[in-house]
C-alpha positions as YAML, in Angstrom:
chain: A
units: angstrom
residues:
- id: 1
  name: UNK
  ca: [-15.89, 60.47, -17.59]
- id: 2
  name: UNK
  ca: [-17.59, 62.18, -14.14]
- id: 3
  name: UNK
  ca: [-16.34, 62.11, -11.15]
- id: 4
  name: UNK
  ca: [-18.90, 60.43, -9.50]
- id: 5
  name: UNK
  ca: [-18.57, 57.71, -12.20]
- id: 6
  name: UNK
  ca: [-15.08, 57.32, -11.49]
- id: 7
  name: UNK
  ca: [-15.82, 57.06, -8.15]
- id: 8
  name: UNK
  ca: [-17.89, 54.41, -8.83]
- id: 9
  name: UNK
  ca: [-15.27, 52.68, -10.63]
- id: 10
  name: UNK
  ca: [-12.93, 52.87, -8.75]
- id: 11
  name: UNK
  ca: [-15.54, 51.96, -5.48]
- id: 12
  name: UNK
  ca: [-16.36, 48.95, -7.47]
- id: 13
  name: UNK
  ca: [-12.58, 48.19, -8.16]
- id: 14
  name: UNK
  ca: [-11.79, 47.57, -4.63]
- id: 15
  name: UNK
  ca: [-14.89, 45.52, -4.07]
- id: 16
  name: UNK
  ca: [-13.09, 43.13, -6.72]
- id: 17
  name: UNK
  ca: [-10.01, 43.38, -5.10]
- id: 18
  name: UNK
  ca: [-11.44, 42.56, -1.95]
- id: 19
  name: UNK
  ca: [-13.50, 39.89, -3.41]
- id: 20
  name: UNK
  ca: [-10.48, 38.79, -4.97]
- id: 21
  name: UNK
  ca: [-8.71, 38.55, -1.89]
- id: 22
  name: UNK
  ca: [-11.58, 36.41, 0.03]
- id: 23
  name: UNK
  ca: [-11.51, 33.99, -3.03]
- id: 24
  name: UNK
  ca: [-7.64, 33.85, -2.61]
- id: 25
  name: UNK
  ca: [-7.98, 33.35, 1.30]
- id: 26
  name: UNK
  ca: [-10.48, 30.73, -0.08]
- id: 27
  name: UNK
  ca: [-8.81, 28.81, -2.26]
- id: 28
  name: UNK
  ca: [-5.83, 28.88, -0.15]
- id: 29
  name: UNK
  ca: [-7.67, 27.24, 3.28]
- id: 30
  name: UNK
  ca: [-9.57, 24.81, 0.54]
- id: 31
  name: UNK
  ca: [-5.81, 23.48, -0.40]
- id: 32
  name: UNK
  ca: [-4.46, 22.96, 3.36]
- id: 33
  name: UNK
  ca: [-7.92, 21.41, 3.77]
- id: 34
  name: UNK
  ca: [-7.21, 19.34, 0.73]
- id: 35
  name: UNK
  ca: [-3.66, 18.50, 1.82]
- id: 36
  name: UNK
  ca: [-4.65, 17.84, 5.12]
- id: 37
  name: UNK
  ca: [-7.06, 15.72, 4.60]
- id: 38
  name: UNK
  ca: [-4.49, 13.42, 2.26]
- id: 39
  name: UNK
  ca: [-1.81, 13.29, 5.24]
- id: 40
  name: UNK
  ca: [-4.83, 11.92, 7.38]
- id: 41
  name: UNK
  ca: [-6.22, 9.28, 5.13]
- id: 42
  name: UNK
  ca: [-2.15, 8.23, 4.47]
- id: 43
  name: UNK
  ca: [-1.87, 7.99, 8.24]
- id: 44
  name: UNK
  ca: [-5.00, 5.80, 8.46]
- id: 45
  name: UNK
  ca: [-4.03, 3.25, 5.62]
- id: 46
  name: UNK
  ca: [-0.46, 3.12, 7.46]
- id: 47
  name: UNK
  ca: [-2.78, 2.61, 10.76]
- id: 48
  name: UNK
  ca: [-5.09, -0.12, 8.98]
- id: 49
  name: UNK
  ca: [-2.24, -2.26, 7.52]
- id: 50
  name: UNK
  ca: [-0.22, -2.05, 10.57]
- id: 51
  name: UNK
  ca: [-3.53, -3.70, 12.58]
- id: 52
  name: UNK
  ca: [-4.01, -6.32, 9.73]
- id: 53
  name: UNK
  ca: [-0.28, -7.52, 9.62]
- id: 54
  name: UNK
  ca: [0.02, -7.36, 13.55]
- id: 55
  name: UNK
  ca: [-3.89, -9.23, 13.20]
- id: 56
  name: UNK
  ca: [-2.78, -11.91, 11.10]
- id: 57
  name: UNK
  ca: [1.07, -12.59, 12.85]
- id: 58
  name: UNK
  ca: [-0.95, -13.21, 16.14]
- id: 59
  name: UNK
  ca: [-2.52, -15.74, 14.55]
- id: 60
  name: UNK
  ca: [0.98, -17.41, 13.34]
- id: 61
  name: UNK
  ca: [2.62, -16.56, 16.53]
- id: 62
  name: UNK
  ca: [1.08, -20.33, 17.84]
- id: 63
  name: UNK
  ca: [2.38, -22.14, 14.85]
- id: 64
  name: UNK
  ca: [5.75, -20.18, 15.35]
- id: 65
  name: UNK
  ca: [5.33, -21.79, 19.09]
- id: 66
  name: UNK
  ca: [4.64, -25.36, 17.48]
- id: 67
  name: UNK
  ca: [8.01, -25.63, 15.11]
- id: 68
  name: UNK
  ca: [9.95, -24.39, 18.01]
- id: 69
  name: UNK
  ca: [8.78, -27.62, 20.24]
- id: 70
  name: UNK
  ca: [8.93, -29.22, 17.30]
- id: 71
  name: UNK
  ca: [12.75, -28.73, 16.64]
- id: 72
  name: UNK
  ca: [13.60, -28.95, 19.87]
- id: 73
  name: UNK
  ca: [11.98, -32.36, 20.82]
- id: 74
  name: UNK
  ca: [14.96, -34.76, 20.98]
- id: 75
  name: UNK
  ca: [13.05, -38.28, 19.66]
- id: 76
  name: UNK
  ca: [12.39, -40.04, 16.78]
- id: 77
  name: UNK
  ca: [12.89, -38.62, 13.00]
- id: 78
  name: UNK
  ca: [8.57, -40.24, 12.45]
- id: 79
  name: UNK
  ca: [7.20, -38.08, 15.15]
- id: 80
  name: UNK
  ca: [9.26, -35.03, 13.95]
- id: 81
  name: UNK
  ca: [7.84, -35.77, 10.88]
- id: 82
  name: UNK
  ca: [4.23, -36.31, 11.61]
- id: 83
  name: UNK
  ca: [4.57, -33.04, 14.05]
- id: 84
  name: UNK
  ca: [5.29, -30.73, 11.04]
- id: 85
  name: UNK
  ca: [3.02, -32.23, 9.46]
- id: 86
  name: UNK
  ca: [0.52, -31.14, 11.96]
- id: 87
  name: UNK
  ca: [2.50, -27.43, 12.24]
- id: 88
  name: UNK
  ca: [1.75, -27.60, 8.17]
- id: 89
  name: UNK
  ca: [-2.00, -28.51, 8.67]
- id: 90
  name: UNK
  ca: [-2.54, -25.67, 11.17]
- id: 91
  name: UNK
  ca: [-0.91, -23.30, 9.20]
- id: 92
  name: UNK
  ca: [-2.40, -24.06, 6.12]
- id: 93
  name: UNK
  ca: [-5.94, -23.90, 8.27]
- id: 94
  name: UNK
  ca: [-5.35, -20.37, 9.88]
- id: 95
  name: UNK
  ca: [-4.46, -18.81, 6.50]
- id: 96
  name: UNK
  ca: [-7.20, -20.68, 5.15]
- id: 97
  name: UNK
  ca: [-9.37, -18.51, 7.67]
- id: 98
  name: UNK
  ca: [-8.23, -15.27, 6.75]
- id: 99
  name: UNK
  ca: [-9.11, -15.92, 2.87]
- id: 100
  name: UNK
  ca: [-6.38, -17.58, 1.30]
- id: 101
  name: UNK
  ca: [-7.14, -21.19, -0.51]
- id: 102
  name: UNK
  ca: [-5.34, -23.44, -3.05]
- id: 103
  name: UNK
  ca: [-5.56, -23.04, -6.23]
- id: 104
  name: UNK
  ca: [-7.70, -26.76, -7.17]
- id: 105
  name: UNK
  ca: [-5.80, -28.28, -10.47]
- id: 106
  name: UNK
  ca: [-8.48, -28.57, -13.23]
- id: 107
  name: UNK
  ca: [-7.83, -30.91, -15.96]
- id: 108
  name: UNK
  ca: [-6.92, -27.97, -18.72]
- id: 109
  name: UNK
  ca: [-4.61, -25.64, -18.88]
- id: 110
  name: UNK
  ca: [-5.91, -22.67, -17.28]
- id: 111
  name: UNK
  ca: [-3.20, -19.45, -17.95]
- id: 112
  name: UNK
  ca: [-4.93, -17.37, -15.36]
- id: 113
  name: UNK
  ca: [-4.21, -19.69, -12.45]
- id: 114
  name: UNK
  ca: [-1.06, -22.03, -13.81]
- id: 115
  name: UNK
  ca: [2.44, -21.36, -15.26]
- id: 116
  name: UNK
  ca: [3.99, -24.07, -17.21]
- id: 117
  name: UNK
  ca: [7.31, -25.14, -16.35]
- id: 118
  name: UNK
  ca: [7.29, -28.07, -18.29]
- id: 119
  name: UNK
  ca: [6.31, -29.22, -21.61]
- id: 120
  name: UNK
  ca: [5.28, -33.44, -22.09]
- id: 121
  name: UNK
  ca: [5.32, -34.37, -25.50]
- id: 122
  name: UNK
  ca: [2.58, -37.14, -25.57]
- id: 123
  name: UNK
  ca: [-0.64, -39.02, -27.31]
- id: 124
  name: UNK
  ca: [-1.37, -40.46, -24.26]
- id: 125
  name: UNK
  ca: [-3.67, -37.33, -22.81]
- id: 126
  name: UNK
  ca: [-5.39, -34.02, -24.48]
- id: 127
  name: UNK
  ca: [-3.14, -31.72, -25.22]
- id: 128
  name: UNK
  ca: [-3.04, -28.51, -22.63]
- id: 129
  name: UNK
  ca: [-4.04, -30.94, -19.96]
- id: 130
  name: UNK
  ca: [-1.53, -30.19, -16.47]
- id: 131
  name: UNK
  ca: [-0.21, -33.70, -15.77]
- id: 132
  name: UNK
  ca: [1.32, -32.49, -12.47]
- id: 133
  name: UNK
  ca: [2.02, -29.98, -10.18]
- id: 134
  name: UNK
  ca: [5.16, -28.99, -9.07]
- id: 135
  name: UNK
  ca: [4.87, -26.37, -6.77]
- id: 136
  name: UNK
  ca: [1.17, -25.19, -5.66]
- id: 137
  name: UNK
  ca: [-0.46, -21.73, -6.30]
- id: 138
  name: UNK
  ca: [-2.96, -20.08, -4.02]
- id: 139
  name: UNK
  ca: [-5.17, -17.31, -4.30]
- id: 140
  name: UNK
  ca: [-6.31, -14.48, -1.57]
- id: 141
  name: UNK
  ca: [-10.25, -14.15, -1.65]
- id: 142
  name: UNK
  ca: [-10.11, -15.16, -5.23]
- id: 143
  name: UNK
  ca: [-7.02, -12.97, -6.29]
- id: 144
  name: UNK
  ca: [-4.19, -14.77, -7.45]
- id: 145
  name: UNK
  ca: [-1.32, -14.17, -5.32]
- id: 146
  name: UNK
  ca: [0.71, -17.49, -6.63]
- id: 147
  name: UNK
  ca: [0.11, -19.56, -9.68]
- id: 148
  name: UNK
  ca: [0.84, -23.12, -9.66]
- id: 149
  name: UNK
  ca: [3.59, -24.74, -11.68]
- id: 150
  name: UNK
  ca: [2.91, -27.43, -13.73]
- id: 151
  name: UNK
  ca: [3.94, -29.87, -16.39]
- id: 152
  name: UNK
  ca: [1.38, -29.98, -19.11]
- id: 153
  name: UNK
  ca: [0.67, -32.47, -21.76]
- id: 154
  name: UNK
  ca: [1.35, -30.92, -25.69]
- id: 155
  name: UNK
  ca: [1.20, -33.06, -28.87]
- id: 156
  name: UNK
  ca: [4.42, -34.22, -30.11]
- id: 157
  name: UNK
  ca: [5.88, -32.66, -32.79]
- id: 158
  name: UNK
  ca: [5.85, -34.04, -36.46]
- id: 159
  name: UNK
  ca: [9.54, -35.05, -37.24]
- id: 160
  name: UNK
  ca: [9.76, -32.31, -40.11]
- id: 161
  name: UNK
  ca: [8.92, -29.45, -37.44]
- id: 162
  name: UNK
  ca: [11.81, -31.02, -34.66]
- id: 163
  name: UNK
  ca: [14.52, -28.94, -35.32]
- id: 164
  name: UNK
  ca: [13.89, -25.80, -37.62]
- id: 165
  name: UNK
  ca: [17.14, -24.94, -37.32]
- id: 166
  name: UNK
  ca: [18.38, -28.13, -39.32]
- id: 167
  name: UNK
  ca: [17.42, -27.07, -42.38]
- id: 168
  name: UNK
  ca: [19.51, -27.66, -45.15]
...
């Protein structure tokens, strides 16, 4: 190999080393920028959640004040009951304005909206009919937050099905 070729290779090697250092620095900057971006997004998310909570809480404070007034009343039980009923309506109305809705009770059990907590054997209605709502369920902008707890009708078991472990 001639001196010129060695010199050219050496120069090319130095150029490649310099290019490598530049790319390495560029990658380090990109990584740092990405980490800063992630931290900024996380901070913005925390701030957004804080602001949303602050907004909702500020809407609930007047209802809290109403509860205090109702609890401080010294008069009859009926007026207390009426006051609490009005506060309940006000709270429900406030939450509905924010996107909360009660799950409407249909006739047929839907496992996506209801939680069957009790089964009632009966032939009086169609199987899987919701007989009673034990606890209301709620959706937030269409997403189920809490399923309604219900009693559901099921067909009565036949005598020979009643207790499978009683077989002799």
